[in-house]
mmCIF file of the C-alpha atoms, coordinates in Angstrom:
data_MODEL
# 
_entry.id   MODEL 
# 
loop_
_atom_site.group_PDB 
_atom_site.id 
_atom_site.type_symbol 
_atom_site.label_atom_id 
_atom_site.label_alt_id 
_atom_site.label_comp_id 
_atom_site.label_asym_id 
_atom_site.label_entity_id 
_atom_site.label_seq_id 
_atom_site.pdbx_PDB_ins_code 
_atom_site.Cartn_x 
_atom_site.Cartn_y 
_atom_site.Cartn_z 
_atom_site.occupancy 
_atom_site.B_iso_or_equiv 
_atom_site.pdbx_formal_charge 
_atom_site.auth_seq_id 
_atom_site.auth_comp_id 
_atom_site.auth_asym_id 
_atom_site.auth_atom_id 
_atom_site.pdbx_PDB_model_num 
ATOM 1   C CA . UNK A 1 1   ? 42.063 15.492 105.283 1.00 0.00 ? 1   UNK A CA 1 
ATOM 2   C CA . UNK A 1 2   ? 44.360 18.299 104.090 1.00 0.00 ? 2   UNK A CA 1 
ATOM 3   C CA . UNK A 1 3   ? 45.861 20.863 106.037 1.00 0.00 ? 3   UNK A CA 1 
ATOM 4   C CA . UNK A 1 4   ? 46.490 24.145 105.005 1.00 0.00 ? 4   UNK A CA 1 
ATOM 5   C CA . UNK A 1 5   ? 48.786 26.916 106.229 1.00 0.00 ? 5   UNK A CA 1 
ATOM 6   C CA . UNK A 1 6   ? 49.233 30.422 104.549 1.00 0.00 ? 6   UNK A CA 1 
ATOM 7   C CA . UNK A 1 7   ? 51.956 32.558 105.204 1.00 0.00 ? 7   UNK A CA 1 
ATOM 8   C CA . UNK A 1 8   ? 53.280 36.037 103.497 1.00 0.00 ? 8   UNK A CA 1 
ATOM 9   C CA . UNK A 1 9   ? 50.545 38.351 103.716 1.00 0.00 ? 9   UNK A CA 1 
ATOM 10  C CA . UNK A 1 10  ? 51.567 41.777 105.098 1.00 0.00 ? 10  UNK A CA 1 
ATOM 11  C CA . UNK A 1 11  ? 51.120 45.950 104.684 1.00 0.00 ? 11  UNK A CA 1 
ATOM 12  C CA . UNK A 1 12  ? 52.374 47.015 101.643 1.00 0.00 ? 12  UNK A CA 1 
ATOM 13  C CA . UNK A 1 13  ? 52.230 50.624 99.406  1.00 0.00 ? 13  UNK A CA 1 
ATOM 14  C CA . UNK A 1 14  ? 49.893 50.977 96.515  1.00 0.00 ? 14  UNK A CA 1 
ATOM 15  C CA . UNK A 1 15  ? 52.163 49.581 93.655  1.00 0.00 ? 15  UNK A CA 1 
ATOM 16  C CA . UNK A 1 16  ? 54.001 47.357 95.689  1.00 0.00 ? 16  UNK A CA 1 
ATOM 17  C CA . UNK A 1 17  ? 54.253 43.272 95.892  1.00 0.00 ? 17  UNK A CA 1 
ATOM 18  C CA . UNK A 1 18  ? 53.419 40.310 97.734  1.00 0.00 ? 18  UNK A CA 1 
ATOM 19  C CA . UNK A 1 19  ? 54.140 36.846 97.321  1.00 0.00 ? 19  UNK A CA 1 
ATOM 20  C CA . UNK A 1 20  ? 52.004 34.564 99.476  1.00 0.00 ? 20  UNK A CA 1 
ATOM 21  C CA . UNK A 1 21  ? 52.466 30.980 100.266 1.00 0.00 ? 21  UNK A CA 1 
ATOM 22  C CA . UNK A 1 22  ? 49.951 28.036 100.904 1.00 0.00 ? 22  UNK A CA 1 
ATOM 23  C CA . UNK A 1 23  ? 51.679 24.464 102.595 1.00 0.00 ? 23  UNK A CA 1 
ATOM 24  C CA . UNK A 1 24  ? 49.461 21.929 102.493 1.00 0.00 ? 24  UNK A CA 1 
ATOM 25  C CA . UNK A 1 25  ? 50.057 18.485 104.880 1.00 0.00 ? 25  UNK A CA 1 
ATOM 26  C CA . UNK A 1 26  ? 50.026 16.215 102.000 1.00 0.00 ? 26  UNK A CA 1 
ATOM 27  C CA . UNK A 1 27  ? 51.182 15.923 98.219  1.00 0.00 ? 27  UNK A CA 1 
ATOM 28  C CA . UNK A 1 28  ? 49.507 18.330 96.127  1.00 0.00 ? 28  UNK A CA 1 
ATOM 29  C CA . UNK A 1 29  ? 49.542 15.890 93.216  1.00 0.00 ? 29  UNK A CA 1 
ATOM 30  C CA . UNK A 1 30  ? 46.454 13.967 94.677  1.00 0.00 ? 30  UNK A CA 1 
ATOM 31  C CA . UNK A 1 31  ? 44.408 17.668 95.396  1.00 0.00 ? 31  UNK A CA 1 
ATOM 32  C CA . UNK A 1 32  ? 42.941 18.246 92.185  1.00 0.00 ? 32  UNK A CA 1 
ATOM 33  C CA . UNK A 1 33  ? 42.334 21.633 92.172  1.00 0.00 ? 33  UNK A CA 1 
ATOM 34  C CA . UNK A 1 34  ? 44.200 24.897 94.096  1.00 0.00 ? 34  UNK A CA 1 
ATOM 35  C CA . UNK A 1 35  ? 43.589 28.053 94.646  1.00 0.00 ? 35  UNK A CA 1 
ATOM 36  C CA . UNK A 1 36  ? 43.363 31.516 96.383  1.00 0.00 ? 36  UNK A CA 1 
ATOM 37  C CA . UNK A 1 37  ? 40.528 33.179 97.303  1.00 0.00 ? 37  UNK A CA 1 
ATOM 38  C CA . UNK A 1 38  ? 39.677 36.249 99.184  1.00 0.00 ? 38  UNK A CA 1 
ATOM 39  C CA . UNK A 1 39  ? 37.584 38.083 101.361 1.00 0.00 ? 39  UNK A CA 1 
ATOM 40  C CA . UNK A 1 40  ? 37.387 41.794 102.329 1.00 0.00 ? 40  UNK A CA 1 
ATOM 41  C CA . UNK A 1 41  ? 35.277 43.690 105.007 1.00 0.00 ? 41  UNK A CA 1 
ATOM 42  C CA . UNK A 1 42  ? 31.578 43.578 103.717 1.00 0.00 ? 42  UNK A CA 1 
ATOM 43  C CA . UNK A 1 43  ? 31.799 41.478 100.532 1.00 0.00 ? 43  UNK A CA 1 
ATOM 44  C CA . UNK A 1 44  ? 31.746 38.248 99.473  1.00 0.00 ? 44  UNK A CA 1 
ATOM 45  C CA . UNK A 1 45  ? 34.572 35.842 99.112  1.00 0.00 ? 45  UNK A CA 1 
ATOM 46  C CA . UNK A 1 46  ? 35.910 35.345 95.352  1.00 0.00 ? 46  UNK A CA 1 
ATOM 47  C CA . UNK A 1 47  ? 38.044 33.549 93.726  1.00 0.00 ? 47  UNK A CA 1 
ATOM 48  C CA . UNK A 1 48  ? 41.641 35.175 93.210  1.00 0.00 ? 48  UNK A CA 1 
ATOM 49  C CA . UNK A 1 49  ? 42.927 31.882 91.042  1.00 0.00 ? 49  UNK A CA 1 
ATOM 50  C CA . UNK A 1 50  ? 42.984 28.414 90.654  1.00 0.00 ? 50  UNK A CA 1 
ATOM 51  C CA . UNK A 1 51  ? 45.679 26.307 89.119  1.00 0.00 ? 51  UNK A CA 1 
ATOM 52  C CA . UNK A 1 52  ? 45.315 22.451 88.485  1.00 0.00 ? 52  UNK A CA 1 
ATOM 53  C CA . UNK A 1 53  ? 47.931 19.219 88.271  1.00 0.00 ? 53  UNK A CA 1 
ATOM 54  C CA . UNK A 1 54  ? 48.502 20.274 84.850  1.00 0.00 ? 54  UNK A CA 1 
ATOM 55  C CA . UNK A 1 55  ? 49.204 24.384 85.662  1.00 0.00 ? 55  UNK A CA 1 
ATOM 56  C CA . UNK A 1 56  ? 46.277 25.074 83.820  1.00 0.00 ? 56  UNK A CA 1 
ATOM 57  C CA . UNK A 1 57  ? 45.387 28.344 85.540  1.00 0.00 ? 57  UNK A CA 1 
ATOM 58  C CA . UNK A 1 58  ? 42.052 30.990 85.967  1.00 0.00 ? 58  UNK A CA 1 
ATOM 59  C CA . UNK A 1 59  ? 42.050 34.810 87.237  1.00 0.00 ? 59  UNK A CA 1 
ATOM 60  C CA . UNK A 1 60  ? 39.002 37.125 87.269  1.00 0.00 ? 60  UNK A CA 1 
ATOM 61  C CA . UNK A 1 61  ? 39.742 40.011 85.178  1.00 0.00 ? 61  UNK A CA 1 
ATOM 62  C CA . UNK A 1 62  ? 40.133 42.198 88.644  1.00 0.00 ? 62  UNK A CA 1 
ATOM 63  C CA . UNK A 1 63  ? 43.402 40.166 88.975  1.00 0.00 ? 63  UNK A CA 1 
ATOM 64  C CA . UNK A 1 64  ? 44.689 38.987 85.449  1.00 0.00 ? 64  UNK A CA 1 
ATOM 65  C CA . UNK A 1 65  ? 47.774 40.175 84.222  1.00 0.00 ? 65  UNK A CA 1 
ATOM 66  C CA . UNK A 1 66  ? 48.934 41.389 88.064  1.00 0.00 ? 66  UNK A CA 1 
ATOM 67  C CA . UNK A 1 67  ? 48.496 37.958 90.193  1.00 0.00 ? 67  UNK A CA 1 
ATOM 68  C CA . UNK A 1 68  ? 50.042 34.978 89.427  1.00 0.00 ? 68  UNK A CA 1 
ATOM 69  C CA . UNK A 1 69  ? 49.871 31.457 90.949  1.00 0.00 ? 69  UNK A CA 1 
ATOM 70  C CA . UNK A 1 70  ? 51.709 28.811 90.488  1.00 0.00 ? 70  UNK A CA 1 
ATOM 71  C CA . UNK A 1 71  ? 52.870 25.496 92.634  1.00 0.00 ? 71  UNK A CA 1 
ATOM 72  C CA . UNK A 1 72  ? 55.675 22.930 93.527  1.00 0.00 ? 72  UNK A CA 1 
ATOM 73  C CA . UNK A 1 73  ? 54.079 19.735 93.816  1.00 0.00 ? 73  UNK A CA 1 
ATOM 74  C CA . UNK A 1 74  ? 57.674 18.251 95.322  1.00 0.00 ? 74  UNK A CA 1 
ATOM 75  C CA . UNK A 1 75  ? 57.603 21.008 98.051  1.00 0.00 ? 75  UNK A CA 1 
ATOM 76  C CA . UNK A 1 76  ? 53.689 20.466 98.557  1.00 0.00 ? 76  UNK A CA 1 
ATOM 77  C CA . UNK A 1 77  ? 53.239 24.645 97.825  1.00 0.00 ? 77  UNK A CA 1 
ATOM 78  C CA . UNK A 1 78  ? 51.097 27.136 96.207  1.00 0.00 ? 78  UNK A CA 1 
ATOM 79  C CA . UNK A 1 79  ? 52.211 30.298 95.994  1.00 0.00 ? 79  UNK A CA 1 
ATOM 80  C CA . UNK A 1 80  ? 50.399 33.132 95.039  1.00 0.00 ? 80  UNK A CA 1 
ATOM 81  C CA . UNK A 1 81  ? 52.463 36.687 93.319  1.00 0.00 ? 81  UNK A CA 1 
ATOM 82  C CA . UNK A 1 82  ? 50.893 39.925 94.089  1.00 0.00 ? 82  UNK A CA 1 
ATOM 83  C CA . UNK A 1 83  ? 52.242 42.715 91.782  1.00 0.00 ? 83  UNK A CA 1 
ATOM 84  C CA . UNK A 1 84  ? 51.003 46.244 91.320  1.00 0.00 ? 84  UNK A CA 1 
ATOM 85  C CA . UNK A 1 85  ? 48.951 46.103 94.375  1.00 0.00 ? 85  UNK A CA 1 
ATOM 86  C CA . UNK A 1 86  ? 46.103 47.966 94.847  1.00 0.00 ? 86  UNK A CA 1 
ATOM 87  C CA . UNK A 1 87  ? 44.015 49.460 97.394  1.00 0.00 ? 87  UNK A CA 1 
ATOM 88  C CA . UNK A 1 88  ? 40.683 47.321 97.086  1.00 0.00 ? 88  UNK A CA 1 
ATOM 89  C CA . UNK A 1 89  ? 42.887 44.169 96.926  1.00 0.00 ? 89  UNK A CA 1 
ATOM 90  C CA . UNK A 1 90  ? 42.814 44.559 100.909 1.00 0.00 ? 90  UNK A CA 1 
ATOM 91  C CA . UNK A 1 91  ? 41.679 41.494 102.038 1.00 0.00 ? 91  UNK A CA 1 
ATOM 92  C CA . UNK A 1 92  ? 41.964 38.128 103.967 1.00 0.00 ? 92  UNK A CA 1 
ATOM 93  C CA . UNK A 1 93  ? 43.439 35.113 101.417 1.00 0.00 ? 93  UNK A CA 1 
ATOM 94  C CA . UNK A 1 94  ? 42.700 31.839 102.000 1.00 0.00 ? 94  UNK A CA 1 
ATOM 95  C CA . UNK A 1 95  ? 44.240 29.102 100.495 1.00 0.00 ? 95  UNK A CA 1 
ATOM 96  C CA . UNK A 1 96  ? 41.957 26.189 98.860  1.00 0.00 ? 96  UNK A CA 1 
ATOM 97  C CA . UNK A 1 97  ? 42.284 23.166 98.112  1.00 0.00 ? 97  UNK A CA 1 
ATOM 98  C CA . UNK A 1 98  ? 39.536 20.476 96.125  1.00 0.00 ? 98  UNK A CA 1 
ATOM 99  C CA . UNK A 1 99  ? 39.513 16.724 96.324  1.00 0.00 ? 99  UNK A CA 1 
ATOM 100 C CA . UNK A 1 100 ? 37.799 14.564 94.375  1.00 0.00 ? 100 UNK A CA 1 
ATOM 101 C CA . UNK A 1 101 ? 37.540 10.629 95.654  1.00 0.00 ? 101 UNK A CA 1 
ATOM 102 C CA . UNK A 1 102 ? 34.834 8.205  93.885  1.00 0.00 ? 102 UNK A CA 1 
ATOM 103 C CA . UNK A 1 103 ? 32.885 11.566 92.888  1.00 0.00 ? 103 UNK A CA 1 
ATOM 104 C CA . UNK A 1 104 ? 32.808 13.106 96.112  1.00 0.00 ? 104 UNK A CA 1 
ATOM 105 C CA . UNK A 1 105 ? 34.376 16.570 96.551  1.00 0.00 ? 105 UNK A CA 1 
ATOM 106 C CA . UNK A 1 106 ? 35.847 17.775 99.619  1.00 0.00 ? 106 UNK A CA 1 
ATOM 107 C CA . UNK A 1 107 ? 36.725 21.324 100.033 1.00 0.00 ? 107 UNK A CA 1 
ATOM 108 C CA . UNK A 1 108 ? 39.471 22.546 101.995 1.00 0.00 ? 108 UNK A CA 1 
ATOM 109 C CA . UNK A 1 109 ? 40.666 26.054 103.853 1.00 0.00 ? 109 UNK A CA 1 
ATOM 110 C CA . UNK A 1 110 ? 43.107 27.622 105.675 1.00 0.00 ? 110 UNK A CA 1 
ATOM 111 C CA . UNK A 1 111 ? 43.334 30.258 108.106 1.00 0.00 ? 111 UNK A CA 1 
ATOM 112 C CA . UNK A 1 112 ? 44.019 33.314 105.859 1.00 0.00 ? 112 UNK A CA 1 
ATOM 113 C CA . UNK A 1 113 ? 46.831 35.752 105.659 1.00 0.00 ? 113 UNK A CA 1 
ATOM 114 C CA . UNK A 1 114 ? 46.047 39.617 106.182 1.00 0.00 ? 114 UNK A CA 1 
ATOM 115 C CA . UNK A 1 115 ? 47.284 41.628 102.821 1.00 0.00 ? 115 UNK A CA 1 
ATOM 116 C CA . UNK A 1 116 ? 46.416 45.324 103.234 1.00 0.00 ? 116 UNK A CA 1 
ATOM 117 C CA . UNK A 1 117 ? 47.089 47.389 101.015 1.00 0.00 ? 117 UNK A CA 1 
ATOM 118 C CA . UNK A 1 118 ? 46.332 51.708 102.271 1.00 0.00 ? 118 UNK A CA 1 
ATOM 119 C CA . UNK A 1 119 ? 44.715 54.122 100.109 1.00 0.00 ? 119 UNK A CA 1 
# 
């Protein structure tokens, strides 16, 4: 079992920046993938970014170039930078986290952190 604890998420201008944080109760080095995903009012959740063991990273184009994850597998974090913020990045962000044990993957969440960003 992993848990999963977000913190950083806040009110902040058009143009402005985040960074978000994900702790997870055990060593990151045995999840084998990460990531952020969000959620706004009336829409599906998608994926924000993933980042595995090896930093290998994915962003949609809707994020590329302005988000950036990244993680400290000694301080059991992911961290997610939000630059040049934009309105329709409002949204709940959950952190995520995949293991994979003899095949079988188990899919983690946590709570979600509020970013809202005002028109």
């Amino acid at each position: 079992q992993v848990q999963l604890v977000e913190s950083g998420g806040g009110l902040v201008q058009p143009g402005g920046s985040l960074r978000l944080s994900c702790a997870a109760s055990r060593s990151i080095s045995s999840i084998y993938l990460m990531g952020w995903y969000r959620q706004a009012p009336g829409k599906q959740r998608e994926l924000v970014a993933t980042i595995t063991n090896s930093g290998r990273t994915n962003y949609p184009d809707s994020v590329k170039d302005r988000f950036t994850i990244s993680r400290d597998n000694a301080k059991n974090t992911v961290d997610l930078q939000l630059n040049s913020l934009k309105p329709e990045d409002t949204a709940v962000y959950y952190c995520n986290a995949k293991t994979i044990v003899g095949g079988v993957i188990e899919q983690y969440w946590g709570q979600g952190t509020q970013v809202t960003v005002p028109a």
